[in-house]
PDB file of C-alpha atoms in Angstrom:
ATOM      1  CA  UNK A   8       0.000   0.000   0.000  1.00  0.00           C
ATOM      2  CA  UNK A   9       1.660   3.178  -1.181  1.00  0.00           C
ATOM      3  CA  UNK A  10      -0.606   5.863   0.226  1.00  0.00           C
ATOM      4  CA  UNK A  11      -3.064   4.733   2.874  1.00  0.00           C
ATOM      5  CA  UNK A  12      -6.050   6.959   3.609  1.00  0.00           C
ATOM      6  CA  UNK A  13      -5.314   8.959   6.752  1.00  0.00           C
ATOM      7  CA  UNK A  14      -8.943   8.804   7.844  1.00  0.00           C
ATOM      8  CA  UNK A  15      -8.881   4.986   7.769  1.00  0.00           C
ATOM      9  CA  UNK A  16      -5.590   4.921   9.679  1.00  0.00           C
ATOM     10  CA  UNK A  17      -7.056   7.308  12.247  1.00  0.00           C
ATOM     11  CA  UNK A  18     -10.116   5.092  12.628  1.00  0.00           C
ATOM     12  CA  UNK A  19      -7.999   2.040  13.451  1.00  0.00           C
ATOM     13  CA  UNK A  20      -5.782   3.975  15.837  1.00  0.00           C
ATOM     14  CA  UNK A  21      -8.881   5.346  17.555  1.00  0.00           C
ATOM     15  CA  UNK A  22     -10.488   1.902  17.876  1.00  0.00           C
ATOM     16  CA  UNK A  23      -7.352   0.506  19.515  1.00  0.00           C
ATOM     17  CA  UNK A  24      -7.007   3.565  21.735  1.00  0.00           C
ATOM     18  CA  UNK A  25     -10.626   3.396  22.909  1.00  0.00           C
ATOM     19  CA  UNK A  26     -10.326  -0.326  23.579  1.00  0.00           C
ATOM     20  CA  UNK A  27      -7.492   0.233  26.042  1.00  0.00           C
ATOM     21  CA  UNK A  28      -6.505  -3.402  25.734  1.00  0.00           C
ATOM     22  CA  UNK A  29      -5.236  -5.724  23.001  1.00  0.00           C
ATOM     23  CA  UNK A  30      -7.884  -6.728  20.473  1.00  0.00           C
ATOM     24  CA  UNK A  31      -8.440  -9.781  18.340  1.00  0.00           C
ATOM     25  CA  UNK A  32      -8.082  -9.243  14.622  1.00  0.00           C
ATOM     26  CA  UNK A  33     -11.748 -10.110  13.987  1.00  0.00           C
ATOM     27  CA  UNK A  34     -13.022  -7.535  16.485  1.00  0.00           C
ATOM     28  CA  UNK A  35     -10.769  -4.859  15.048  1.00  0.00           C
ATOM     29  CA  UNK A  36     -11.886  -5.635  11.502  1.00  0.00           C
ATOM     30  CA  UNK A  37     -15.587  -5.586  12.422  1.00  0.00           C
ATOM     31  CA  UNK A  38     -15.294  -2.252  14.217  1.00  0.00           C
ATOM     32  CA  UNK A  39     -13.179  -0.797  11.400  1.00  0.00           C
ATOM     33  CA  UNK A  40     -15.778  -1.584   8.783  1.00  0.00           C
ATOM     34  CA  UNK A  41     -13.462  -2.689   5.973  1.00  0.00           C
ATOM     35  CA  UNK A  42     -13.665  -5.871   3.972  1.00  0.00           C
ATOM     36  CA  UNK A  43     -11.135  -8.472   5.067  1.00  0.00           C
ATOM     37  CA  UNK A  44      -8.548  -8.073   2.259  1.00  0.00           C
ATOM     38  CA  UNK A  45      -8.474  -4.278   2.618  1.00  0.00           C
ATOM     39  CA  UNK A  46      -8.382  -4.581   6.412  1.00  0.00           C
ATOM     40  CA  UNK A  47      -5.359  -6.879   6.185  1.00  0.00           C
ATOM     41  CA  UNK A  48      -3.556  -4.336   3.995  1.00  0.00           C
ATOM     42  CA  UNK A  49      -4.100  -1.593   6.561  1.00  0.00           C
ATOM     43  CA  UNK A  50      -3.259  -3.798   9.526  1.00  0.00           C
ATOM     44  CA  UNK A  51      -0.076  -4.976   7.821  1.00  0.00           C
ATOM     45  CA  UNK A  52       0.882  -1.382   7.058  1.00  0.00           C
ATOM     46  CA  UNK A  53       0.253  -0.255  10.658  1.00  0.00           C
ATOM     47  CA  UNK A  54       2.285  -3.150  12.082  1.00  0.00           C
ATOM     48  CA  UNK A  55       5.163  -2.800   9.601  1.00  0.00           C
ATOM     49  CA  UNK A  56       5.449   0.935  10.318  1.00  0.00           C
ATOM     50  CA  UNK A  57       5.501   0.446  14.089  1.00  0.00           C
ATOM     51  CA  UNK A  58       2.118   1.997  14.925  1.00  0.00           C
ATOM     52  CA  UNK A  59       0.510  -1.253  16.058  1.00  0.00           C
ATOM     53  CA  UNK A  60       2.117  -4.211  17.758  1.00  0.00           C
ATOM     54  CA  UNK A  61       1.095  -7.817  17.445  1.00  0.00           C
ATOM     55  CA  UNK A  62       1.288 -10.264  20.324  1.00  0.00           C
ATOM     56  CA  UNK A  63       0.318 -13.889  20.732  1.00  0.00           C
ATOM     57  CA  UNK A  64      -1.512 -15.028  23.846  1.00  0.00           C
ATOM     58  CA  UNK A  65      -2.436 -18.673  23.988  1.00  0.00           C
ATOM     59  CA  UNK A  66      -2.449 -19.018  20.214  1.00  0.00           C
ATOM     60  CA  UNK A  67      -4.592 -15.914  19.690  1.00  0.00           C
ATOM     61  CA  UNK A  68      -3.191 -12.962  17.739  1.00  0.00           C
ATOM     62  CA  UNK A  69      -3.824  -9.705  19.573  1.00  0.00           C
ATOM     63  CA  UNK A  70      -3.185  -6.152  18.422  1.00  0.00           C
ATOM     64  CA  UNK A  71      -2.553  -3.007  20.440  1.00  0.00           C
ATOM     65  CA  UNK A  72      -1.130   0.469  19.975  1.00  0.00           C
ATOM     66  CA  UNK A  73       2.630   0.736  20.039  1.00  0.00           C
ATOM     67  CA  UNK A  74       4.114   3.941  21.531  1.00  0.00           C
ATOM     68  CA  UNK A  75       4.441   5.358  18.016  1.00  0.00           C
ATOM     69  CA  UNK A  76       0.764   4.565  17.404  1.00  0.00           C
ATOM     70  CA  UNK A  77      -0.263   6.302  20.605  1.00  0.00           C
ATOM     71  CA  UNK A  78       1.626   9.419  19.543  1.00  0.00           C
ATOM     72  CA  UNK A  79       0.094   9.255  16.046  1.00  0.00           C
ATOM     73  CA  UNK A  80      -3.361   8.808  17.575  1.00  0.00           C
ATOM     74  CA  UNK A  81      -3.021  11.953  19.634  1.00  0.00           C
ATOM     75  CA  UNK A  82      -1.732  14.033  16.754  1.00  0.00           C
ATOM     76  CA  UNK A  83      -3.847  12.677  13.888  1.00  0.00           C
ATOM     77  CA  UNK A  84      -7.151  11.978  15.618  1.00  0.00           C
ATOM     78  CA  UNK A  85      -7.066  15.233  17.580  1.00  0.00           C
ATOM     79  CA  UNK A  86      -6.345  17.141  14.372  1.00  0.00           C
ATOM     80  CA  UNK A  87      -9.229  15.444  12.533  1.00  0.00           C
ATOM     81  CA  UNK A  88     -11.632  16.106  15.398  1.00  0.00           C
ATOM     82  CA  UNK A  89     -10.559  19.740  15.640  1.00  0.00           C
ATOM     83  CA  UNK A  90     -10.662  20.346  11.903  1.00  0.00           C
ATOM     84  CA  UNK A  91     -13.781  18.334  11.066  1.00  0.00           C
ATOM     85  CA  UNK A  92     -15.899  19.332  14.030  1.00  0.00           C
ATOM     86  CA  UNK A  93     -18.750  16.905  14.565  1.00  0.00           C
ATOM     87  CA  UNK A  94     -17.389  14.264  12.193  1.00  0.00           C
ATOM     88  CA  UNK A  95     -17.129  10.767  13.616  1.00  0.00           C
ATOM     89  CA  UNK A  96     -13.921   8.885  13.132  1.00  0.00           C
TER      90      UNK A  96
END
């Protein structure tokens, strides 16, 4: 993926931030609202760029915000909310 949509990235960062705990891939995909192939592209991009970390607990893949993702969440999501007042992420 060359140029991911910032709004979609912000949505995934916000979902993980609001969760406050690691999430299963299926839950993240359902809340993100993307079809599975597109979701996997975004998730792969977020993990490979250090925004999201993957862990394995008892054979279950879990995803959570990495420190870089937390910083990006604060900057990107706050900017979107400030600029697009009233728009849901």
